[in-house]
Short mmCIF file of C-alpha atoms in Angstrom, two decimals:
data_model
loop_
_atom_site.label_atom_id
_atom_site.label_comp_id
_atom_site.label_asym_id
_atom_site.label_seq_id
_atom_site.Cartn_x
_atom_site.Cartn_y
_atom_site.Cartn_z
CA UNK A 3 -16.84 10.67 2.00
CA UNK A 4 -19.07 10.79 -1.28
CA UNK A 5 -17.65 7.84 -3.05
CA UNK A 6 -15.01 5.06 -3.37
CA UNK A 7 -12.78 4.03 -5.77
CA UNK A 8 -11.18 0.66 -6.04
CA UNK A 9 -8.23 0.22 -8.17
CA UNK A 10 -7.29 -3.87 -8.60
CA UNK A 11 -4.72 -6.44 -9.46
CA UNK A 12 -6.74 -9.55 -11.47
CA UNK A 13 -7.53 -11.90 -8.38
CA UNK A 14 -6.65 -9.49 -5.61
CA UNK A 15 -10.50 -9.17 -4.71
CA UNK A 16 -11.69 -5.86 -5.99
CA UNK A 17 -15.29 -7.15 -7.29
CA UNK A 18 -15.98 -8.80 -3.96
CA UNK A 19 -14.52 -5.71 -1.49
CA UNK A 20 -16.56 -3.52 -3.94
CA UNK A 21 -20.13 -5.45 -2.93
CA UNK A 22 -19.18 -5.49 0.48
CA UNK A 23 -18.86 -1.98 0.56
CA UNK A 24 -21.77 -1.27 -1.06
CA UNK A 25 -23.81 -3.98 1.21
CA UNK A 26 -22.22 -2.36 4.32
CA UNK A 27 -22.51 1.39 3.51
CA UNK A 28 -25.89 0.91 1.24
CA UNK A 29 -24.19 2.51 -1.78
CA UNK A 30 -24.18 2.06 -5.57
CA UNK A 31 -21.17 -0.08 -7.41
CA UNK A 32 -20.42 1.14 -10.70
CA UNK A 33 -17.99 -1.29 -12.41
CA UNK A 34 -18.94 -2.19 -16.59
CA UNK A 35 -22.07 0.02 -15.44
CA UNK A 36 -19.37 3.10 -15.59
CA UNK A 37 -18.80 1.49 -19.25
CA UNK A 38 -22.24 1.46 -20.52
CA UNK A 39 -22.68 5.03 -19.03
CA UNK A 40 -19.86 6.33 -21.11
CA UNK A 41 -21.01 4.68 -24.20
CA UNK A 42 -24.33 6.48 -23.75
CA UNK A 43 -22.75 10.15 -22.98
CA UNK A 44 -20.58 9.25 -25.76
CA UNK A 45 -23.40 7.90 -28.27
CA UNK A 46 -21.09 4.71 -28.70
CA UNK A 47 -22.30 1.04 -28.87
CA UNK A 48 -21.35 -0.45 -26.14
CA UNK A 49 -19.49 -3.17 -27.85
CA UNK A 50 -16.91 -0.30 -29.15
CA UNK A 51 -16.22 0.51 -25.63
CA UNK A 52 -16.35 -2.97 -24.71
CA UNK A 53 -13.32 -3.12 -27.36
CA UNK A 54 -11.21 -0.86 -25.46
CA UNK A 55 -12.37 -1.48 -21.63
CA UNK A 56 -8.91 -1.11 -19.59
CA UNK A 57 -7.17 -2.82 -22.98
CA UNK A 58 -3.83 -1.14 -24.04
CA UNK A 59 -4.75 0.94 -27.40
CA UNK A 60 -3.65 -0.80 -30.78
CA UNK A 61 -1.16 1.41 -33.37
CA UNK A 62 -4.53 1.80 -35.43
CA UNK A 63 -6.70 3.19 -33.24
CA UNK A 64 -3.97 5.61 -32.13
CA UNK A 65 -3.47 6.75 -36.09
CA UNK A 66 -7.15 7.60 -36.88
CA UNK A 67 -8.45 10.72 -37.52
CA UNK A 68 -10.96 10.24 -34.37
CA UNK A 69 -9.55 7.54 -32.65
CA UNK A 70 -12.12 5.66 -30.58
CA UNK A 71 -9.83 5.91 -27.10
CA UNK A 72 -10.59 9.60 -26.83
CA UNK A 73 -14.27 9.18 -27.05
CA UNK A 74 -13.52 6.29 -24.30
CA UNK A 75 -11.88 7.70 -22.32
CA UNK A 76 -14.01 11.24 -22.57
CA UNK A 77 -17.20 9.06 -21.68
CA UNK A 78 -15.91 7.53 -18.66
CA UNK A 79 -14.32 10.61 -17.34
CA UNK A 80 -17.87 12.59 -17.28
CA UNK A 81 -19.82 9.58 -15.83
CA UNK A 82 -17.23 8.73 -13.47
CA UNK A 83 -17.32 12.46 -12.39
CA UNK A 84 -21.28 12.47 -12.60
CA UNK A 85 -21.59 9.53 -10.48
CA UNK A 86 -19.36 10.70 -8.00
CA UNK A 87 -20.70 14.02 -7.88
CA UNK A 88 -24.14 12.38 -7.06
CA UNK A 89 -22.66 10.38 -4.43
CA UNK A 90 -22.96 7.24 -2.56
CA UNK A 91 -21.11 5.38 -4.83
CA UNK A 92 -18.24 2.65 -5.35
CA UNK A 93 -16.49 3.35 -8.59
CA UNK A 94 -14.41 -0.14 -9.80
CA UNK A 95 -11.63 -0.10 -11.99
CA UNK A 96 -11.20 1.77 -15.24
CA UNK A 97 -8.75 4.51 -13.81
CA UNK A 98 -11.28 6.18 -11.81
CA UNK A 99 -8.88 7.44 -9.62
CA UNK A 100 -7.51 9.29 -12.02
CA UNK A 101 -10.54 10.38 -14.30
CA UNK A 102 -11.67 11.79 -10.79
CA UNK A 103 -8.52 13.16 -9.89
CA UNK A 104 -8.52 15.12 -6.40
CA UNK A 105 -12.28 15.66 -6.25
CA UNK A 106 -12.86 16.32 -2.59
CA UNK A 107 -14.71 13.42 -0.35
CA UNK A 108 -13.64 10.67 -2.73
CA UNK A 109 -11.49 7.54 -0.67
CA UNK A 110 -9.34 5.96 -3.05
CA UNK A 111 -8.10 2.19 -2.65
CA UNK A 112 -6.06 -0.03 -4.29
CA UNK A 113 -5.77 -4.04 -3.81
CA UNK A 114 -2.96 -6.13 -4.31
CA UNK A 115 -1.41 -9.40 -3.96
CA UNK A 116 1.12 -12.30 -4.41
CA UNK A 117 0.39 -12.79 -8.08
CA UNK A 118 1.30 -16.63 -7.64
CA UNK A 119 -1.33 -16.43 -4.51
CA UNK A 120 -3.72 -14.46 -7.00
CA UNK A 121 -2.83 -17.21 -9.63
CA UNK A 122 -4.04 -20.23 -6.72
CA UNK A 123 -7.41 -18.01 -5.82
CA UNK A 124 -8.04 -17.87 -9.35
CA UNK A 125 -7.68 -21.36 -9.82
CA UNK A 126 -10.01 -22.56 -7.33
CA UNK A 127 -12.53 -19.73 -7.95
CA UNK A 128 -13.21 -20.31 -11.42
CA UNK A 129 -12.24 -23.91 -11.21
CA UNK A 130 -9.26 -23.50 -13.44
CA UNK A 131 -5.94 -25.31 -13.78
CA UNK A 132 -2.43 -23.47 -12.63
CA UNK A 133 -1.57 -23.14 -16.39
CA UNK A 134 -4.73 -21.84 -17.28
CA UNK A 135 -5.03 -18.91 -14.09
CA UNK A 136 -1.47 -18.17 -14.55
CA UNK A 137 -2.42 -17.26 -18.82
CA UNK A 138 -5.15 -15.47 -17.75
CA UNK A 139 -3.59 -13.52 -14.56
CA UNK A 140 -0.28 -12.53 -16.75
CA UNK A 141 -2.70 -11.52 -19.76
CA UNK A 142 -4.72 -9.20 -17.49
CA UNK A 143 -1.59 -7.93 -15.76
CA UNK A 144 -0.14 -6.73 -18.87
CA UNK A 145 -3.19 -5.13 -20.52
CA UNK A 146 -3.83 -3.65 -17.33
CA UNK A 147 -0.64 -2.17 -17.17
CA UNK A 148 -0.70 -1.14 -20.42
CA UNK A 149 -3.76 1.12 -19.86
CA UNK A 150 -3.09 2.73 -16.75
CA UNK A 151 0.48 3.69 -18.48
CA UNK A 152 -0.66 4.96 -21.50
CA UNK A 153 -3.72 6.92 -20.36
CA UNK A 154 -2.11 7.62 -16.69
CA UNK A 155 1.61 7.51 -16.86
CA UNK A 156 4.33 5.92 -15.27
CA UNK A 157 3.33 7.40 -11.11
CA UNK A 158 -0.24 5.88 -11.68
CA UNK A 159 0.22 3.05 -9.67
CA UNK A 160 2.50 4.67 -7.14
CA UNK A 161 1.21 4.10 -3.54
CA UNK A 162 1.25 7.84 -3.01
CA UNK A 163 -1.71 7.89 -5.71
CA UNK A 164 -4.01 6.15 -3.27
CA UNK A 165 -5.01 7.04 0.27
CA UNK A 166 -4.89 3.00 1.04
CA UNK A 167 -3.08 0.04 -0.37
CA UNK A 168 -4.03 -3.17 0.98
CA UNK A 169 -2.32 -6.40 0.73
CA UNK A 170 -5.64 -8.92 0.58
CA UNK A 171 -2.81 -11.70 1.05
CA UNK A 172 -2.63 -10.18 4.26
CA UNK A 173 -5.64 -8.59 5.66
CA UNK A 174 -8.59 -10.59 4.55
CA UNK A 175 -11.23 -8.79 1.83
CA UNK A 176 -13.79 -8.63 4.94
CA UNK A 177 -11.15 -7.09 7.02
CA UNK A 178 -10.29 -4.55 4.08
CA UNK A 179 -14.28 -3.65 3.94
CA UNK A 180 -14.28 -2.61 7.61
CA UNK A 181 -11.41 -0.76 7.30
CA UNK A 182 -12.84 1.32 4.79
CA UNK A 183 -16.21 1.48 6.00
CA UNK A 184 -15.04 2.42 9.40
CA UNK A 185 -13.41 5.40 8.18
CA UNK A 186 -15.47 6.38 5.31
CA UNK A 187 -18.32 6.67 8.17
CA UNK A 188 -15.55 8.02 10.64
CA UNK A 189 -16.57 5.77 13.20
CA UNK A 190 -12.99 3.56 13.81
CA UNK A 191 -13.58 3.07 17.28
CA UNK A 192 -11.04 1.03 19.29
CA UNK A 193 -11.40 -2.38 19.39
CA UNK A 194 -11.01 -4.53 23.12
CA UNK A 195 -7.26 -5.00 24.22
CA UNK A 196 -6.11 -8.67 22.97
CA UNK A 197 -3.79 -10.42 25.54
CA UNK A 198 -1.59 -11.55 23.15
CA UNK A 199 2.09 -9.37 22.66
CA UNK A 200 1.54 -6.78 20.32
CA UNK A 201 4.04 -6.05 17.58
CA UNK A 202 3.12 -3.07 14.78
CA UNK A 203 6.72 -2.23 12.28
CA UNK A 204 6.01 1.32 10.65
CA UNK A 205 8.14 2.15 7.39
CA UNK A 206 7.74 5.50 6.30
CA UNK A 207 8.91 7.78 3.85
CA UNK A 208 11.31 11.28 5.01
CA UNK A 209 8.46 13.51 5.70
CA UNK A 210 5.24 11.00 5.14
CA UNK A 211 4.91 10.85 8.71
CA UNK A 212 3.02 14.15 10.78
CA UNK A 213 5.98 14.63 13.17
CA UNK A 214 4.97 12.68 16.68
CA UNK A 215 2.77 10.57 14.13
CA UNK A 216 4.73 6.97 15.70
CA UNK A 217 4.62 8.72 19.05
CA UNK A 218 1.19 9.40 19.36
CA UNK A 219 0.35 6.01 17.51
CA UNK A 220 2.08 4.59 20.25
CA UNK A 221 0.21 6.87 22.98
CA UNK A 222 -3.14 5.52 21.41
CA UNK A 223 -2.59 2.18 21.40
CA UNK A 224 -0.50 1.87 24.70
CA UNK A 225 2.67 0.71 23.02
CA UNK A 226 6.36 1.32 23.83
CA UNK A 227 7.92 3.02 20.86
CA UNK A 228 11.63 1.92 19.75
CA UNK A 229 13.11 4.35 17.05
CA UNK A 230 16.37 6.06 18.34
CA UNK A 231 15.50 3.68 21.24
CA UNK A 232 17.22 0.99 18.83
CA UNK A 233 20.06 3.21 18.00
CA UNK A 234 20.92 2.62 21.93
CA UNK A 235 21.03 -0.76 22.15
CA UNK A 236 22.86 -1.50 19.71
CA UNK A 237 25.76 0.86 20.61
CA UNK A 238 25.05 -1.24 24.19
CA UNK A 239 25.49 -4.48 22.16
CA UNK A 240 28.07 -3.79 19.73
CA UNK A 241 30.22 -1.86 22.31
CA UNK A 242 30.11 1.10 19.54
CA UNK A 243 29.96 4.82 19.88
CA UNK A 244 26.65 5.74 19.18
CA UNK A 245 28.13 8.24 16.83
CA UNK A 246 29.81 5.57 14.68
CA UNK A 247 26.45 3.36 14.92
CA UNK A 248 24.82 6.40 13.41
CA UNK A 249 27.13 6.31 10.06
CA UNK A 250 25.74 2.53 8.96
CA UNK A 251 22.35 2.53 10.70
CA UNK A 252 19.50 2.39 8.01
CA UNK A 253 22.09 2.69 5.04
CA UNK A 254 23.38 0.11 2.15
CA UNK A 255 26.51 -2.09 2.32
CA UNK A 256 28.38 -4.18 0.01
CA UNK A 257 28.60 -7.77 -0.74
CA UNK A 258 32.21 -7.99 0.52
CA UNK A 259 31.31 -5.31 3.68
CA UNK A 260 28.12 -7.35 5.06
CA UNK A 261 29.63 -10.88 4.48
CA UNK A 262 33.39 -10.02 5.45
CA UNK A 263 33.72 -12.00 8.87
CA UNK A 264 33.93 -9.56 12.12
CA UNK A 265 32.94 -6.91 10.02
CA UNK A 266 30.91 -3.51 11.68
CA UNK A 267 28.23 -4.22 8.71
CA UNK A 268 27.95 -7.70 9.86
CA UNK A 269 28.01 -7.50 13.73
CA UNK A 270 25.65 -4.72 12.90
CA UNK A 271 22.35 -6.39 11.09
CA UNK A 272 22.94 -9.21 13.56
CA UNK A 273 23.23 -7.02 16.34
CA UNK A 274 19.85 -5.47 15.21
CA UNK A 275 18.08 -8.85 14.38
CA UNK A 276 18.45 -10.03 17.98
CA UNK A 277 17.17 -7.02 19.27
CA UNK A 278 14.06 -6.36 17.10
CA UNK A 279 13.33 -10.04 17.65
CA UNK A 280 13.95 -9.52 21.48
CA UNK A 281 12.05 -6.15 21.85
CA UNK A 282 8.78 -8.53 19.16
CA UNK A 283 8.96 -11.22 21.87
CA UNK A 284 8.57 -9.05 25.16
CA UNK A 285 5.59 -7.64 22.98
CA UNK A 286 3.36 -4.28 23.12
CA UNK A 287 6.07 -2.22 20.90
CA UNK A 288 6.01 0.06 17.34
CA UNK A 289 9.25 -0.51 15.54
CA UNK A 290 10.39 2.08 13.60
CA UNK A 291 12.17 1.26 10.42
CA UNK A 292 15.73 -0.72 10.40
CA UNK A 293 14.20 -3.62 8.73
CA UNK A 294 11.44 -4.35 11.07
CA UNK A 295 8.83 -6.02 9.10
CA UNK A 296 11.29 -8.54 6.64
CA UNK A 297 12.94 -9.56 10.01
CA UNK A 298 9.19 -10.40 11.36
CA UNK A 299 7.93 -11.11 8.21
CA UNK A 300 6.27 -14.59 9.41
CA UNK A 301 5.46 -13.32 12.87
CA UNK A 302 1.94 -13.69 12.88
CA UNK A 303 1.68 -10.95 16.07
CA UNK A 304 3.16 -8.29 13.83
CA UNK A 305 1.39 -5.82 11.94
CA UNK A 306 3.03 -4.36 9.17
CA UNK A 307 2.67 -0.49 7.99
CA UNK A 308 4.03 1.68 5.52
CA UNK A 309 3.39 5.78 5.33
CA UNK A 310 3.66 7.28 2.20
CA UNK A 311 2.73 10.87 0.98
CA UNK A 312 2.76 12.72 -2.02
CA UNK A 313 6.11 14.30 -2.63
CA UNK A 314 4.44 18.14 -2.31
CA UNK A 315 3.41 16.91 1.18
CA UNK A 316 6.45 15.49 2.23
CA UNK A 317 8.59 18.82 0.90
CA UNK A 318 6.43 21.21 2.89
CA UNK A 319 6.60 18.80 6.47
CA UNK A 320 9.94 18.34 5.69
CA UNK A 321 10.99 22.13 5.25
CA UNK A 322 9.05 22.92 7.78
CA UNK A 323 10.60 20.48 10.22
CA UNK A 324 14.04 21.33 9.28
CA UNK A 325 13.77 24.72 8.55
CA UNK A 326 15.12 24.42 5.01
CA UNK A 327 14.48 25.62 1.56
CA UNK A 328 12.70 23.50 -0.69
CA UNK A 329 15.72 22.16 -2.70
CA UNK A 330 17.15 21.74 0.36
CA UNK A 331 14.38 19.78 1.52
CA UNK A 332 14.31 17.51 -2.28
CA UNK A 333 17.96 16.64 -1.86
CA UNK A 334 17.11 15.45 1.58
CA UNK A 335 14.21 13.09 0.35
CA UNK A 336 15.91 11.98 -2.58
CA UNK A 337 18.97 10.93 -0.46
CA UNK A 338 16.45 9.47 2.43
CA UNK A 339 14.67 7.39 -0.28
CA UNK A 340 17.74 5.78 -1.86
CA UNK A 341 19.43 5.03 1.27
CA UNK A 342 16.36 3.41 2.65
CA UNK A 343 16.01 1.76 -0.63
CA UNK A 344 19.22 0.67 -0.81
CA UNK A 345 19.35 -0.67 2.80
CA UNK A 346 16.23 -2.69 2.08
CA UNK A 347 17.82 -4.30 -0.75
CA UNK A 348 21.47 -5.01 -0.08
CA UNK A 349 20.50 -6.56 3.54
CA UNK A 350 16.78 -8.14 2.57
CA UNK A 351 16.53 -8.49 -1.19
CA UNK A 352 13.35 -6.67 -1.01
CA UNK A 353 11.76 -3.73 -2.88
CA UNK A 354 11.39 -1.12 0.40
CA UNK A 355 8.49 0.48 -2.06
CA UNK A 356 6.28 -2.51 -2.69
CA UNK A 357 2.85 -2.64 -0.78
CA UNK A 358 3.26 -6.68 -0.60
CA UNK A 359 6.27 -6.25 1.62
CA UNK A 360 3.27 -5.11 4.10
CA UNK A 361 -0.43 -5.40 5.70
CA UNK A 362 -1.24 -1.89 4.34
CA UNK A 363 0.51 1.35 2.70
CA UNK A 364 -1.43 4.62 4.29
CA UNK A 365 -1.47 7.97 2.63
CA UNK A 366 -0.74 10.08 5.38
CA UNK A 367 -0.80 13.15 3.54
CA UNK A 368 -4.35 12.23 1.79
CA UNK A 369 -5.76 11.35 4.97
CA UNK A 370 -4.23 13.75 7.49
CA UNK A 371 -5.05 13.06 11.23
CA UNK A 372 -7.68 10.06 9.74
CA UNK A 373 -4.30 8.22 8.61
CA UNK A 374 -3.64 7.75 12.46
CA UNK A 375 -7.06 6.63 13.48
CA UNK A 376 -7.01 4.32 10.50
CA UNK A 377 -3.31 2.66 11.25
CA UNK A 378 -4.78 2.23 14.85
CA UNK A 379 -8.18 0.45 13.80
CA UNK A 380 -6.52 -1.93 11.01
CA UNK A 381 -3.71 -3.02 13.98
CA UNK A 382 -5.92 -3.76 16.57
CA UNK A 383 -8.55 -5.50 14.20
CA UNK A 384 -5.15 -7.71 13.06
CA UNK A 385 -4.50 -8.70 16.73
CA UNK A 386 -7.35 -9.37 17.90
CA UNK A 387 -7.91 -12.41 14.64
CA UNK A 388 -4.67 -13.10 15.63
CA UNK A 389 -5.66 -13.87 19.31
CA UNK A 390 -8.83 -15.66 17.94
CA UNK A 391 -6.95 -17.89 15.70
CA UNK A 392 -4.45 -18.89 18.13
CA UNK A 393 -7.26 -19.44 20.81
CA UNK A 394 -9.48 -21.90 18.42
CA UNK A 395 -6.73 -23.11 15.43
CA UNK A 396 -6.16 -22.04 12.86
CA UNK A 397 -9.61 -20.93 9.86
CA UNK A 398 -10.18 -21.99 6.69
CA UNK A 399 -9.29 -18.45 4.33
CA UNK A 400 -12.27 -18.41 2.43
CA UNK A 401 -12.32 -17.00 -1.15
CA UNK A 402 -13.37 -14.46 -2.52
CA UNK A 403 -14.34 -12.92 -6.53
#
């Protein structure tokens, strides 16, 4: 890899991962650098730029005859794409990801959080009240937003954009630098087996997994793997024809079918709850799907994963796994995606999309085989703090800019 981007929520921890990277790969950060770069290829003061840095664009600037935004955005684009092109560099913020978009050798990350736990960091960082980190979290939320959508579109902040998402809510910001420095230098190397059970829940998007991806996660990290596995233990449970299991497993249901006493829906997510809880408690497994990670939510031996992929990625893997045309292959993802998004939110509540619902989102179709190696590093990094924390109480979370 020749460079880094890091994409941010306000609070999340993108100035601090950004120095740690830089510290542990002895690399450049470019964040209002990038700015004063672009105001100089763009023969701009800096304070016009300054104006417009990742702010949404007013109805007068969009109305003049040169309207500053261009000249913005034109600036950062070349320096972002100089920089990187040099190499050895962490680009923050900004839309980089996008000014650079699929330059070769560039890793691109995003952070994000809880924005009431981003709200609390904030707080004590800066030594602010509540009220006054909420203003300022919303404000930079919104203007944030704002920019990315106007100058990006509405898929800019899509998972699939990024080859990682990290929760820092989750996986601490020094956890998140070794991560990425481990596989920007390619040297992940397995960590020492904790004693502790071992739980990982993968959620994946039809065709964002390699096919044998969970298998041969499992092979690496000497795990049993429960997929269709589940699908058999429930029919044991519910005294159900695995054929009529198959109809309702991993698909929505409505108020009156999940709450109805008796009912198949019912019997069903309870059926399923005792058994991923069962299978988390005997320990050493990879759940696939069903729900996995809201039912273990709070288990602090569970690692949480999501695989996404761009949806030219997950056509091809998907029509060449089935052996189908391609709109074959796009009614089968769209249909796989609303089912799975439906089942999240009928039984859970919970957006089956959003990278806070996990540890990390990987981009298995960015990273290719890395994605594996990098699922394998983050989980057994996660277990073994786990292990430590258990063995000496519990740490004080430090914080972070």
């Amino acid at each position: 890899m020749k460079a880094i981007t890091i994409t941010r929520e306000y609070g999340a921890g993108g100035g601090e991962v950004s120095r740690r990277l830089a510290e542990a790969l002895g690399w450049q950060v470019l964040d209002r650098e990038l700015l004063h770069q672009a105001a100089h290829l763009e023969q701009m003061p800096d304070e016009e730029l300054d104006r417009l840095d990742e702010k949404a664009v007013s109805m007068a600037d969009r109305f003049r005859l040169h309207p500053p935004h261009q000249r913005y955005l034109r600036g950062l684009t070349e320096a972002a794409r100089r920089a990187a092109q040099q190499g050895n560099v962490v680009l923050v913020g900004r839309g980089a990801r996008h000014l650079l978009g699929e330059m070769p050798e560039v890793f691109h990350l995003r952070l994000v959080a809880p924005r009431e736990w981003r709200i609390e960091r904030m707080a004590k960082l800066e030594g602010w009240s509540l009220d006054q980190a909420r203003a300022r979290c919303l404000e930079v939320d919104r203007t944030r937003e704002l920019f990315t959508r106007y100058f990006f579109g509405e898929a800019a902040g899509q998972p699939a954009q990024y080859d990682l998402v990290a929760n820092t809510a989750r996986v601490s910001l020094e956890e998140v630098t070794r991560l990425v420095s481990a596989i920007v230098r390619s040297d992940a190397a397995a960590a020492s087996r904790p004693a502790q059970a071992r739980v990982l829940t993968l959620s994946r998007e039809l065709g964002a997994g390699e096919k044998g991806f969970a298998a041969a996660l499992a092979e690496r990290l000497s795990l049993r793997l429960y997929d269709r596995e589940l699908l058999e233990q429930e029919t044991v449970r519910l005294g159900i024809p695995q054929a009529e299991i198959e109809k309702i497993d991993e698909r929505p249901a409505g108020i009156f079918q999940r709450f109805r006493p008796g009912s198949i829906y019912q019997r069903y997510i309870e059926a399923l709850e005792r058994i991923i809880r069962e299978l988390a408690d005997r320990g050493d497994v990879i759940l696939v799907g069903r729900g996995g990670n809201c039912f273990l939510r709070d288990d602090p031996r569970a690692f949480h994963v999501r695989l996404v992929a761009p949806l030219p990625v997950r056509l091809r893997r998907v029509m060449e796994y089935r052996w189908v045309r391609e709109d074959v292959a796009k009614k089968l993802i769209t249909e796989s995606d609303s089912q799975r998004r439906s089942f999240y939110e009928s039984y859970f509540g919970v957006d089956w999309a959003d990278p806070l619902e996990y540890h990390i989102t990987v981009n298995s179709g960015r990273l290719g085989p890395a994605a594996l190696d990098l699922v394998a590093y983050a989980a057994e990094r996660h277990w073994s703090r786990s292990e430590s924390a258990v063995s000496h109480g519990p740490t004080r979370n430090g914080l972070w800019n």
